[in-house]
Short mmCIF file of C-alpha atoms in Angstrom, two decimals:
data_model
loop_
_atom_site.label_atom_id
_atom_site.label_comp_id
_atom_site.label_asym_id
_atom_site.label_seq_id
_atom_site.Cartn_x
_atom_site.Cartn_y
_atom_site.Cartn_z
CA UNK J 216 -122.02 2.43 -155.06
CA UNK J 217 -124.36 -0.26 -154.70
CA UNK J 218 -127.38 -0.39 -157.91
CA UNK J 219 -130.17 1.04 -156.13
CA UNK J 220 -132.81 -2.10 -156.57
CA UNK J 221 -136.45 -0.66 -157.37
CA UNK J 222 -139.65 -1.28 -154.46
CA UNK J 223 -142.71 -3.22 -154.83
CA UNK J 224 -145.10 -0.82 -157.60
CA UNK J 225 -141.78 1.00 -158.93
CA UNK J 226 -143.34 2.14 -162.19
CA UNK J 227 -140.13 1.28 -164.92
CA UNK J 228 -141.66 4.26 -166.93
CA UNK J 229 -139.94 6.47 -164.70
CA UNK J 230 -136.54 4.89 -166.04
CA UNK J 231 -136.84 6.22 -169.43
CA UNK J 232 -136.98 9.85 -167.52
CA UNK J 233 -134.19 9.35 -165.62
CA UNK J 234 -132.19 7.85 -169.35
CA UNK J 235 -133.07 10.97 -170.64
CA UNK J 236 -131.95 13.13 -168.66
CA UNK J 237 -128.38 11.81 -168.94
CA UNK J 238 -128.61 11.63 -172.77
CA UNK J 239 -129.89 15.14 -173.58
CA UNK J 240 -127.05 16.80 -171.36
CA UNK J 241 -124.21 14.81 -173.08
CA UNK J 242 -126.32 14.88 -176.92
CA UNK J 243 -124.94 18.96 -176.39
CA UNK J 244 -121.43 17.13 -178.44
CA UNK J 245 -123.64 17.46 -181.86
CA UNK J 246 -123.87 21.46 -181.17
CA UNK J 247 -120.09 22.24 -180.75
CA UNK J 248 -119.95 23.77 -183.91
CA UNK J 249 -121.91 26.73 -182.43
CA UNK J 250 -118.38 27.68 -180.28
CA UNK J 251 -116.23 27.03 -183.56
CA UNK J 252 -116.79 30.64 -184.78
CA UNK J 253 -116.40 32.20 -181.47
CA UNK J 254 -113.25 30.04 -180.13
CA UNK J 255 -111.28 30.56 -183.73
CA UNK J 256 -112.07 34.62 -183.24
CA UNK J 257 -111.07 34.78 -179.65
CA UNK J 258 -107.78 32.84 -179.61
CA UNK J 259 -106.85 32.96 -183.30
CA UNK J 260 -107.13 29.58 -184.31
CA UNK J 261 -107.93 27.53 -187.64
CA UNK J 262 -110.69 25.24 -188.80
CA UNK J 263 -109.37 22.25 -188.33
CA UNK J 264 -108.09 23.23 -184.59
CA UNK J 265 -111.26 24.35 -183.17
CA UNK J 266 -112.62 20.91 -184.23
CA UNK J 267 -110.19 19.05 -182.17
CA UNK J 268 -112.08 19.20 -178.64
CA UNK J 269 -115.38 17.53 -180.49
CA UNK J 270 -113.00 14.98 -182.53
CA UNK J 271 -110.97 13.90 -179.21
CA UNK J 272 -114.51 13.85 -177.57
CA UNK J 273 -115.76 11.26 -179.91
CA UNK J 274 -112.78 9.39 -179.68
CA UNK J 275 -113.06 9.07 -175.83
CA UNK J 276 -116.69 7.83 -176.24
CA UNK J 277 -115.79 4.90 -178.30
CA UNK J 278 -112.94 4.47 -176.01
CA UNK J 279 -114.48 4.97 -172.89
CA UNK J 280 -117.77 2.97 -173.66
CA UNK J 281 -115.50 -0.15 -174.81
CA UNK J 282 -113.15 -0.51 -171.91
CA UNK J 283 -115.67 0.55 -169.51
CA UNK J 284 -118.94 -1.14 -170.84
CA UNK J 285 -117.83 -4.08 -168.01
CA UNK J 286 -117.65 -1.91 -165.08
CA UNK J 287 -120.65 -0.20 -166.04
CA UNK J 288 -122.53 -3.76 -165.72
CA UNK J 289 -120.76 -4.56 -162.83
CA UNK J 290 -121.82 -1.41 -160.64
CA UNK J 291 -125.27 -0.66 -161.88
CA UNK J 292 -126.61 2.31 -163.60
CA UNK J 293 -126.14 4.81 -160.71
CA UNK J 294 -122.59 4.40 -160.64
CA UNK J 295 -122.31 5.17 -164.52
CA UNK J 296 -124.36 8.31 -164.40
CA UNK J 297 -122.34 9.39 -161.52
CA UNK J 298 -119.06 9.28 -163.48
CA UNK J 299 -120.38 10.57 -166.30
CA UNK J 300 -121.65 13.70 -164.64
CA UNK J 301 -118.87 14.17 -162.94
CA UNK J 302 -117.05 13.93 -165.93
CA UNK J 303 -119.07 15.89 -168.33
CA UNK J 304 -119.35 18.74 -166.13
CA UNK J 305 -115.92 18.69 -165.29
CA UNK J 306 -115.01 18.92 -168.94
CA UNK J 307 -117.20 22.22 -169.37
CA UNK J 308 -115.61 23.74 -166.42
CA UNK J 309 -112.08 22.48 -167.42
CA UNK J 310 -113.02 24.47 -170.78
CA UNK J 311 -114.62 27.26 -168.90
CA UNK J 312 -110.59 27.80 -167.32
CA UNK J 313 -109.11 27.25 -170.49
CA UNK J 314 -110.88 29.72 -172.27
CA UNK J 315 -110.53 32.51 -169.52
CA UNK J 316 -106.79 31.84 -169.65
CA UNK J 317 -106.45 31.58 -173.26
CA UNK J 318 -105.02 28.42 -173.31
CA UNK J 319 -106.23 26.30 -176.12
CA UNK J 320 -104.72 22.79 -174.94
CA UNK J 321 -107.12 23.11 -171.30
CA UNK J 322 -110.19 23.10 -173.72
CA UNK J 323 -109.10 20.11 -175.65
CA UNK J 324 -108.05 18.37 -172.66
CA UNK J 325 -111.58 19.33 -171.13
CA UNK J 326 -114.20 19.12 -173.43
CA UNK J 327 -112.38 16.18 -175.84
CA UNK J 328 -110.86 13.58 -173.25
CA UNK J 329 -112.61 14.59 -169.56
CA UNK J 330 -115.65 15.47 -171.61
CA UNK J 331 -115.38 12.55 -173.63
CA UNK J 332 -114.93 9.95 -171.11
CA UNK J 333 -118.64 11.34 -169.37
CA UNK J 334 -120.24 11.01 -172.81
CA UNK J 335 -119.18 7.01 -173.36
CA UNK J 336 -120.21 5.85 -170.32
CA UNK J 337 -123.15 8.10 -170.23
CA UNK J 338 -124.07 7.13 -173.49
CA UNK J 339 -123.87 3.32 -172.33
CA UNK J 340 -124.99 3.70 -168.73
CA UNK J 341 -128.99 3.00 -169.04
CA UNK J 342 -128.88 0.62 -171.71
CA UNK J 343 -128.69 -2.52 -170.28
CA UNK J 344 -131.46 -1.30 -167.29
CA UNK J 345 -133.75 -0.30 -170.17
CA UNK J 346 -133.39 -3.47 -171.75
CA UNK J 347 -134.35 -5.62 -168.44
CA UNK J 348 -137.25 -3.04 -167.48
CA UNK J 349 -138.88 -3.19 -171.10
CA UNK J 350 -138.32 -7.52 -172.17
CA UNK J 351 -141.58 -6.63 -174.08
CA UNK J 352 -140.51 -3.42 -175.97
CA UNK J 353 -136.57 -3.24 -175.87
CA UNK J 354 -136.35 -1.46 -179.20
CA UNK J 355 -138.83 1.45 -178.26
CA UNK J 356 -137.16 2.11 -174.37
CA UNK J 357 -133.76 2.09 -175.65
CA UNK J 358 -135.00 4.44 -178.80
CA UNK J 359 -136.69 6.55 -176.00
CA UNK J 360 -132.65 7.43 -174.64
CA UNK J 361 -130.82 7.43 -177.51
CA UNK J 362 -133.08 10.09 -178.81
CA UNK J 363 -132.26 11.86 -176.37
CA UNK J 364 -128.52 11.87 -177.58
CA UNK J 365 -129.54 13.42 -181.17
CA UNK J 366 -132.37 15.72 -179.72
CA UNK J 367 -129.79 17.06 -177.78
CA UNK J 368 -128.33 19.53 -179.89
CA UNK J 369 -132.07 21.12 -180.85
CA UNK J 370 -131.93 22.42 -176.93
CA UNK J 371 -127.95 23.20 -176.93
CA UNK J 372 -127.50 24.64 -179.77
CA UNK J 373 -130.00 28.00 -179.52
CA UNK J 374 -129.29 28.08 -176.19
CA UNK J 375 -125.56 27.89 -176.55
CA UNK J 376 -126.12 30.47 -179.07
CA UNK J 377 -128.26 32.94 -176.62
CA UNK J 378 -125.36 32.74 -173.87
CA UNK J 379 -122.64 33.57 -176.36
CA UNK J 380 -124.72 36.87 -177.90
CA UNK J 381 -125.59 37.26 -174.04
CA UNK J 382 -122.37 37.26 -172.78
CA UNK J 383 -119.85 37.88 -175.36
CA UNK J 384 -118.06 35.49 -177.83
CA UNK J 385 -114.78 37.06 -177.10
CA UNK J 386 -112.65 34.22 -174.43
CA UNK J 387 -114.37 35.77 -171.19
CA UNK J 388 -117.69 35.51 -172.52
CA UNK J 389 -117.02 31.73 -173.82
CA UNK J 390 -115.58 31.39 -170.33
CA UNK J 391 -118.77 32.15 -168.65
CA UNK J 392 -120.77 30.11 -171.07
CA UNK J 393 -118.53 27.11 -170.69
CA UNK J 394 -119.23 27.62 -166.93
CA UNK J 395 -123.18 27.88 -167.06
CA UNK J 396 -122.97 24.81 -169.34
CA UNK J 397 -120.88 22.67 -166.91
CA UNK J 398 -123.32 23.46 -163.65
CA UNK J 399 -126.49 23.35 -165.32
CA UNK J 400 -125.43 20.28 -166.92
CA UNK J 401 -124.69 18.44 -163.65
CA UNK J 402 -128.38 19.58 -161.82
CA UNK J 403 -130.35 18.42 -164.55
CA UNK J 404 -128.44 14.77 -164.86
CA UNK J 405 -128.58 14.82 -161.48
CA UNK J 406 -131.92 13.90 -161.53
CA UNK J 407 -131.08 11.31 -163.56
CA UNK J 408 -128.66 9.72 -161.40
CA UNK J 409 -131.56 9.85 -158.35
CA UNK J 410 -134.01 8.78 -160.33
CA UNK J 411 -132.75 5.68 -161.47
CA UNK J 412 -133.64 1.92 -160.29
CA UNK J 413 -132.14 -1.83 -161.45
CA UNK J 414 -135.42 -4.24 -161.60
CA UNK J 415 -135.58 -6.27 -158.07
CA UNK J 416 -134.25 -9.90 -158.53
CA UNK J 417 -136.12 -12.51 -160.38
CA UNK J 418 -136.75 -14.66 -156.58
CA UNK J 419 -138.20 -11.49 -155.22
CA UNK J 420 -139.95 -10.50 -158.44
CA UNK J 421 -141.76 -13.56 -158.20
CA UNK J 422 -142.90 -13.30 -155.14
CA UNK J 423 -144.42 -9.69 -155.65
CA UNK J 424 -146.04 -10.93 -158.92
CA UNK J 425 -143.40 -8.51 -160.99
CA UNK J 426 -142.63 -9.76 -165.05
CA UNK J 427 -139.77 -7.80 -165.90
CA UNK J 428 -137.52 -10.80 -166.09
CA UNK J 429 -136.91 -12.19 -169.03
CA UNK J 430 -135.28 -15.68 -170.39
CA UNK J 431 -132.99 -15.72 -172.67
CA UNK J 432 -129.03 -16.71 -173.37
CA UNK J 433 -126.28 -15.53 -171.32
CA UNK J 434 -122.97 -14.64 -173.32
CA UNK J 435 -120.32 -12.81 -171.13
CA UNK J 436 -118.70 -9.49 -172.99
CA UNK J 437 -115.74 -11.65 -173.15
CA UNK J 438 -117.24 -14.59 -175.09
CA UNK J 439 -119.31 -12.18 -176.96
CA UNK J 440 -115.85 -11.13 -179.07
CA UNK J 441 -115.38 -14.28 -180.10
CA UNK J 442 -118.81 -15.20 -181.79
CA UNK J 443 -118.99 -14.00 -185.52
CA UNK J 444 -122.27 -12.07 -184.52
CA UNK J 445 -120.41 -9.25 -182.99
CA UNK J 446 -118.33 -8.71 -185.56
CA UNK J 447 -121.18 -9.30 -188.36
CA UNK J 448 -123.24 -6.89 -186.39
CA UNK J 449 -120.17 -4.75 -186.22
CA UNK J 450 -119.41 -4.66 -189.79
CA UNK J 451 -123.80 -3.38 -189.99
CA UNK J 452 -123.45 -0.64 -187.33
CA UNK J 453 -120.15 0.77 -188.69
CA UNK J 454 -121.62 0.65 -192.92
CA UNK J 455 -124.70 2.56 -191.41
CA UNK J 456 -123.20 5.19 -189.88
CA UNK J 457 -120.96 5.59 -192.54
CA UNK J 458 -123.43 6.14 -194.91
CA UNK J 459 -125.48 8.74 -192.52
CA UNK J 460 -122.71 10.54 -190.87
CA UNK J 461 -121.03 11.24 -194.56
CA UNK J 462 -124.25 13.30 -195.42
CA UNK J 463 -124.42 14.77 -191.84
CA UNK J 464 -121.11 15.89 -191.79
CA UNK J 465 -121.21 17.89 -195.01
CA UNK J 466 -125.62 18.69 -195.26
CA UNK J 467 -124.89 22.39 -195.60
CA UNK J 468 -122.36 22.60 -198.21
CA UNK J 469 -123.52 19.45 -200.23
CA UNK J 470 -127.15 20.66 -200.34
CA UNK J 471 -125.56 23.86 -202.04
CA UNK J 472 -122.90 22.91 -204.21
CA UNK J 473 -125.94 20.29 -205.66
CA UNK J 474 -128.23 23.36 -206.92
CA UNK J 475 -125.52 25.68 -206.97
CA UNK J 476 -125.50 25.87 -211.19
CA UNK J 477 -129.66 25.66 -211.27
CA UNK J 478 -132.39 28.02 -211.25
CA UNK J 479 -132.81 28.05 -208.05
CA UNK J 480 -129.75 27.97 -205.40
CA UNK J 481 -129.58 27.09 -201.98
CA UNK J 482 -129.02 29.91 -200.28
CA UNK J 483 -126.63 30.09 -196.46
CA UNK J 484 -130.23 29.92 -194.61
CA UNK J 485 -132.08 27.43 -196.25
CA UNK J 486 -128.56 25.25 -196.10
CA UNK J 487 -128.78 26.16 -192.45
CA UNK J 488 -132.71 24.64 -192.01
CA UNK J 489 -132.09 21.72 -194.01
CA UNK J 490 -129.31 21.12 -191.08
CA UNK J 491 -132.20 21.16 -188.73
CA UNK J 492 -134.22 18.56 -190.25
CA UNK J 493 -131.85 16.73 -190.73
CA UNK J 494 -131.36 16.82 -187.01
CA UNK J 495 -135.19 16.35 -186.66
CA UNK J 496 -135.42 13.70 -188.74
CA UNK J 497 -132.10 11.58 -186.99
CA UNK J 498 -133.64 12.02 -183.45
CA UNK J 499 -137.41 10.65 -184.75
CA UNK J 500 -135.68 8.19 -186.43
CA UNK J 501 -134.40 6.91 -182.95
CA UNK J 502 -137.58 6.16 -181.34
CA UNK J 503 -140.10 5.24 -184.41
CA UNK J 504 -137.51 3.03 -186.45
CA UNK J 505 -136.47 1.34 -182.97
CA UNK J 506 -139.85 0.86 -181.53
CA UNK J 507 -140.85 -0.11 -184.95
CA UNK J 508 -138.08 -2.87 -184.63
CA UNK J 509 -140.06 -4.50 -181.97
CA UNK J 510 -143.02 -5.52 -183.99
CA UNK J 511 -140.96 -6.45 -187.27
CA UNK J 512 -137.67 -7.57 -185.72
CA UNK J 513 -134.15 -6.34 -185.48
CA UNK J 514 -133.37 -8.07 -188.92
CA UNK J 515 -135.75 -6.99 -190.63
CA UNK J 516 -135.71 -3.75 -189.80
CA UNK J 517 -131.69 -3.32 -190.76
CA UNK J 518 -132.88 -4.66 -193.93
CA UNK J 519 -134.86 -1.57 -194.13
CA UNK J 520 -132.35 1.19 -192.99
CA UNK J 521 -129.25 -1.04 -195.24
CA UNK J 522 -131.51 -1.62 -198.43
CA UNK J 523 -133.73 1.25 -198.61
CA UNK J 524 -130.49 3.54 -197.72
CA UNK J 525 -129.21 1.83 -201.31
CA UNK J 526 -131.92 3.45 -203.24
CA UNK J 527 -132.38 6.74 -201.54
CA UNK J 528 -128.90 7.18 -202.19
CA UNK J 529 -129.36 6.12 -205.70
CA UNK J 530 -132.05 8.10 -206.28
CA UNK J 531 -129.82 11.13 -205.13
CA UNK J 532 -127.59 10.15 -207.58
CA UNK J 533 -129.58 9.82 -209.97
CA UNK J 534 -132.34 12.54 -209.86
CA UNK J 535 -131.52 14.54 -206.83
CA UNK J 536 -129.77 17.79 -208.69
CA UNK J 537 -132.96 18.15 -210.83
CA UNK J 538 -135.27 17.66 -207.91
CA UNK J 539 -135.13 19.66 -204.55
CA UNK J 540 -137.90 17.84 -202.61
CA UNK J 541 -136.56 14.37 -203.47
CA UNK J 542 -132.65 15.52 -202.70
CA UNK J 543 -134.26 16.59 -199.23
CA UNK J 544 -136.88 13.43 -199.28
CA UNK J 545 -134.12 11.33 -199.25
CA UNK J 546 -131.64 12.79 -197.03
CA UNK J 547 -133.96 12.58 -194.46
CA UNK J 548 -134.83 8.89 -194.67
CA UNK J 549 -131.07 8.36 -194.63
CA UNK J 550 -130.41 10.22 -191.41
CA UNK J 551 -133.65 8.64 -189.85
CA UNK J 552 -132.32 5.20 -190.88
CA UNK J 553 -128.66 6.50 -188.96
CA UNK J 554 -130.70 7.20 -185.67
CA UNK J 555 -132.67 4.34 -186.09
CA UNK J 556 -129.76 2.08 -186.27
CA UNK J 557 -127.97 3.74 -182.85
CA UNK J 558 -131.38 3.02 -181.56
CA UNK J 559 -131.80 -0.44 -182.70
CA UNK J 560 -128.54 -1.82 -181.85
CA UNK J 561 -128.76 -2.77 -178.16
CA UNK J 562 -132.31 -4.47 -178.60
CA UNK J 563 -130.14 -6.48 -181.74
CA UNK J 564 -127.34 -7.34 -179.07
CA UNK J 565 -129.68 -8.78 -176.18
CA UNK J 566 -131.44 -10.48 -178.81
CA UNK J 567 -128.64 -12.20 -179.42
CA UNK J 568 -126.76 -12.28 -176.17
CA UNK J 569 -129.10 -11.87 -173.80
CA UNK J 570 -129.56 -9.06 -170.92
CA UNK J 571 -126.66 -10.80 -168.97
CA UNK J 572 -123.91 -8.64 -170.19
CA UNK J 573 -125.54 -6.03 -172.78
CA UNK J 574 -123.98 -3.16 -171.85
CA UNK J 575 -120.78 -3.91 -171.56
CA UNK J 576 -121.25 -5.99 -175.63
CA UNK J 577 -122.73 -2.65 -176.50
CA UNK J 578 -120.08 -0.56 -175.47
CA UNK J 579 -117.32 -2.81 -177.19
CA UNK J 580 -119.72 -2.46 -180.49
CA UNK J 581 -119.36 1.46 -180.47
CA UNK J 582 -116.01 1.41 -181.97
CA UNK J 583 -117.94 0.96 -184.96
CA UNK J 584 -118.93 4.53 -184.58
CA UNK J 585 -115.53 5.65 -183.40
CA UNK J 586 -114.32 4.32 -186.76
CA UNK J 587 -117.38 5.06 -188.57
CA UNK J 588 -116.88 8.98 -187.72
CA UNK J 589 -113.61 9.05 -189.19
CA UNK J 590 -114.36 7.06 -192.43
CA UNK J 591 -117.92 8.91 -193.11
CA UNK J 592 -116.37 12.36 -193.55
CA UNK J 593 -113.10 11.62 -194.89
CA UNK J 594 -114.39 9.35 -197.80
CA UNK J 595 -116.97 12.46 -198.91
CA UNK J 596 -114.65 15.26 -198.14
CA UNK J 597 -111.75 13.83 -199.66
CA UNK J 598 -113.32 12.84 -203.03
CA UNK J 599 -114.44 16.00 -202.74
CA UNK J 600 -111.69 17.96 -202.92
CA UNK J 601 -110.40 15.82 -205.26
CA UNK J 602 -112.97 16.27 -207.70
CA UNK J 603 -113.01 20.01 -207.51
CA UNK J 604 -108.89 20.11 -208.30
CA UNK J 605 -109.87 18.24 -211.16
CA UNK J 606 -112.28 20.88 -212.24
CA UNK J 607 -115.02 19.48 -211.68
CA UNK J 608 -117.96 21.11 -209.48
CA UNK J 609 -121.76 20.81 -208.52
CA UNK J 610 -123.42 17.74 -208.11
CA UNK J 611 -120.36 16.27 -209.57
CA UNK J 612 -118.49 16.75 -206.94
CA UNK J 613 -120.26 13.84 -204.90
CA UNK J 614 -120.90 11.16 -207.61
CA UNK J 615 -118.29 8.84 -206.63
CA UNK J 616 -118.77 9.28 -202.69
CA UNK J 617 -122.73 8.12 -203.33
CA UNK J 618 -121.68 4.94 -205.09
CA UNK J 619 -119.52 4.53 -202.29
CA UNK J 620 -121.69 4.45 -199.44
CA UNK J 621 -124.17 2.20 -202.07
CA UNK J 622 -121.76 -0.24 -202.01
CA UNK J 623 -120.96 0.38 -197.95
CA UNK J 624 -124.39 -0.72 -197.33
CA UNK J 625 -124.79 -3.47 -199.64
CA UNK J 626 -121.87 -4.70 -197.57
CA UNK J 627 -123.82 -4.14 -194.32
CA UNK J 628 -126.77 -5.86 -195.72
CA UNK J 629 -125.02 -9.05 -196.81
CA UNK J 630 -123.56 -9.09 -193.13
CA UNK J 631 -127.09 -8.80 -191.37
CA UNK J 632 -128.26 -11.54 -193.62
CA UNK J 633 -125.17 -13.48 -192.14
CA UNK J 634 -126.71 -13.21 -188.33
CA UNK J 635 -127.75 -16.42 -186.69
CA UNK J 636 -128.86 -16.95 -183.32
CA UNK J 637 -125.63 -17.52 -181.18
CA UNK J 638 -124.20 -21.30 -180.48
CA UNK J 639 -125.37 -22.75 -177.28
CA UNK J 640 -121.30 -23.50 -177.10
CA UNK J 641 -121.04 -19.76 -176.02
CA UNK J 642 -123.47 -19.21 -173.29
CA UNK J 643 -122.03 -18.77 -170.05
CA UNK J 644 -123.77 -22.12 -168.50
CA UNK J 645 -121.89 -24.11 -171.53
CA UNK J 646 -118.71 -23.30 -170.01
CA UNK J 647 -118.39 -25.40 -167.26
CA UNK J 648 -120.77 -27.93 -169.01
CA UNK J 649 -117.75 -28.45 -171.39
CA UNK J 650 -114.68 -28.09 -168.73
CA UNK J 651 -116.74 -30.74 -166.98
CA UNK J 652 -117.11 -33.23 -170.27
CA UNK J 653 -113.33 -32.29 -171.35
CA UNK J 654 -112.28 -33.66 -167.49
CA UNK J 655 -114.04 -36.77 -167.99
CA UNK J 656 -112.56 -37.75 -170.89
CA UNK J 657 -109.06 -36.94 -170.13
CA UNK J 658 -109.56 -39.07 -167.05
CA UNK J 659 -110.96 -41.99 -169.45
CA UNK J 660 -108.26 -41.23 -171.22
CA UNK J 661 -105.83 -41.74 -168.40
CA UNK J 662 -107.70 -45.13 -166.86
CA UNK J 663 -107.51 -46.49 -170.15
#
């Protein structure tokens, strides 16, 4: 499947559309929770087992968007949202079976590793095309997607909720939602996968008077891995998502066990709302921190989300059991600052690598989130747990898991002060530039 290369006038703002549409559909992965209740119910199952379908489905992303990010560059946008409809949809429907038969196993299988193969490359599959449409803004167009990804959940998750009351939450009723989800799914990122165009070549672009190409380095996906700017920018993606997806995880329970000994305790409800800003507050993070980015630069603004995460998690630590608003004040700057870093990121990378290969470098940089998902929750659930054996409860509970992720981000700060513009050594027209020069001089070498 050939890109499909945009006319003379194609307006690139109907890319961001056509991004949207894919990242929406597959953003539903932050409202799986809503079929936890339901699923453990119907088919008798615990906890920890009804989480497996979303934890093998973020897996597969990080998977999925590494060892695919290459074949995503190499056959265009179109191709990418293809697979990951067919994928993503497949999932639902593989789910939709498994439920209807009882059989747990069909529902991981679906939802975690079909499901989560559609939601890596998706995730990855209009970066790169973004990036080349918008040289001028790449922060704000690829903010304008990846919000998409955390707004996704605002539309999924009351509308998952309607189907279930609508149709039962016992398995034939999940069955039928699972179903719904899977074919309405693949319309609406159908359009996306229509919709989409690459930017026509820089000869022809030229000639119709087009500037959507942009200068820059080219570093392969390959050489990219062996620069220390991947892994420096690694080490900053994975210490910010730690620190956002360790309050995200937890928001309802740590909100109440904070106030739980005051005056005035959280109730189920209001834990339940301050879930939804949070959610709010991630997905406007996306597009004002990233579009932001482009007027102050990508360093800069990862000093802000690493530095000012330090003190709002400070000041939680300090003041945030004795003050509601600023407990609340500050978890929202810290989830806006964990968008705003997904968002940020591949404007960061073609900064540094160029447009060449962006992609396929972004894809291999989301195993920071893969590993970032584990380490966020376990590090605040397990201290935790092992505060309250101790005896120990409130507040308390979280002390040592906020001077953690303090000391996470310091770490991520020192690395993005680290970042340097790449060596000319790796661009891709240095290679043969230095196979040539090696040549000579083993051939002066030889004549001597």
């Amino acid at each position: 499947m050939s890109p499909p290369i945009a006319p003379v006038g194609w307006s690139r703002w109907l890319v961001p559309p056509a991004a949207l549409s894919i990242h929406l559909s597959i953003g539903q992965a932050y409202a799986w929770s809503v079929f936890k209740p339901p699923l453990e119910d119907a088919l008798g199952l615990s906890g920890t087992q009804s989480a497996l379908p979303f934890q093998l489905g973020i897996v597969m992303l990080g998977l999925s968007a590494a060892f695919g990010g290459t074949l995503v560059e190499r056959r265009g946008p179109r191709w990418a949202m293809t697979v990951a409809l067919v994928c993503f949809s497949s999932g639902f429907l593989l789910s939709a079976l498994g439920a209807a038969t009882g059989q747990f196993w069909l529902i991981v299988f679906g939802y975690g590793f079909v499901g989560g193969i559609g939601l890596g490359i998706g995730y990855i599959s209009p970066v790169s095309t973004l990036i080349k449409w918008f040289p001028d803004r790449p922060g704000m167009a690829t903010g304008i997607a990846i919000m998409g990804f955390g707004g996704g959940a605002l539309i999924a998750s009351p509308w998952s909720a309607q189907m279930l009351e609508s149709f039962g939450s016992d398995t034939s009723g999940i069955a039928l939602a699972f179903l719904v989800h899977g074919l309405s799914y693949a319309v609406f990122m159908l359009l996306g996968v229509l919709l989409v165009r690459v930017p026509r070549p820089r000869a022809e672009e030229r000639t119709a008077g087009s500037t959507t190409a942009v200068d820059g380095p080219r570093v392969s996906a390959r050489q990219a891995l062996r620069t220390p700017q991947f892994w420096l920018l690694w080490v900053v993606l994975c210490t910010n998502v730690t620190a956002g997806i360790g309050i995200l995880e937890k928001a309802a329970p740590m909100i109440s066990d904070f106030f739980a000994d005051t005056s005035a305790p959280v109730s189920a409800t209001a834990a339940a709302g301050f879930v939804a800003l949070l959610s709010a507050a991630n997905m406007a993070g996306r597009i004002g921190w990233s579009s932001t980015s482009d007027l102050i630069g990508r360093k800069n603004i990862y000093r802000v989300y690493l530095g000012a995460g330090v003190l709002m998690y400070a000041l939680i630590a300090l003041v945030g059991s004795s003050s509601k608003p600023m407990f609340v004040l500050c978890a929202l700057v810290i989830l806006s600052f964990y968008g705003g870093g997904f968002a940020t990121i591949p404007a960061y990378l073609k900064d540094l690598f160029g447009t060449y290969q962006v992609g396929a470098i972004h894809g291999r940089l989301l195993t920071a989130w893969s590993t970032a998902g584990v380490l966020g929750p376990l590090i605040v659930n397990w201290i935790a747990d092992r505060q309250e054996a101790a005896g120990k409860h409130g507040a308390e509970l979280y002390g040592t898991s906020l001077l953690i992720m303090m000391a996470l981000l310091a770490v991520g700060f020192v690395a993005n002060e680290l970042v340097r513009p790449v060596h000319p050594s790796h661009h891709l027209d240095a290679v043969p530039a230095q196979k040539g020069a090696s040549d000579v001089r083993q051939q002066q070498s030889e004549s001597a």
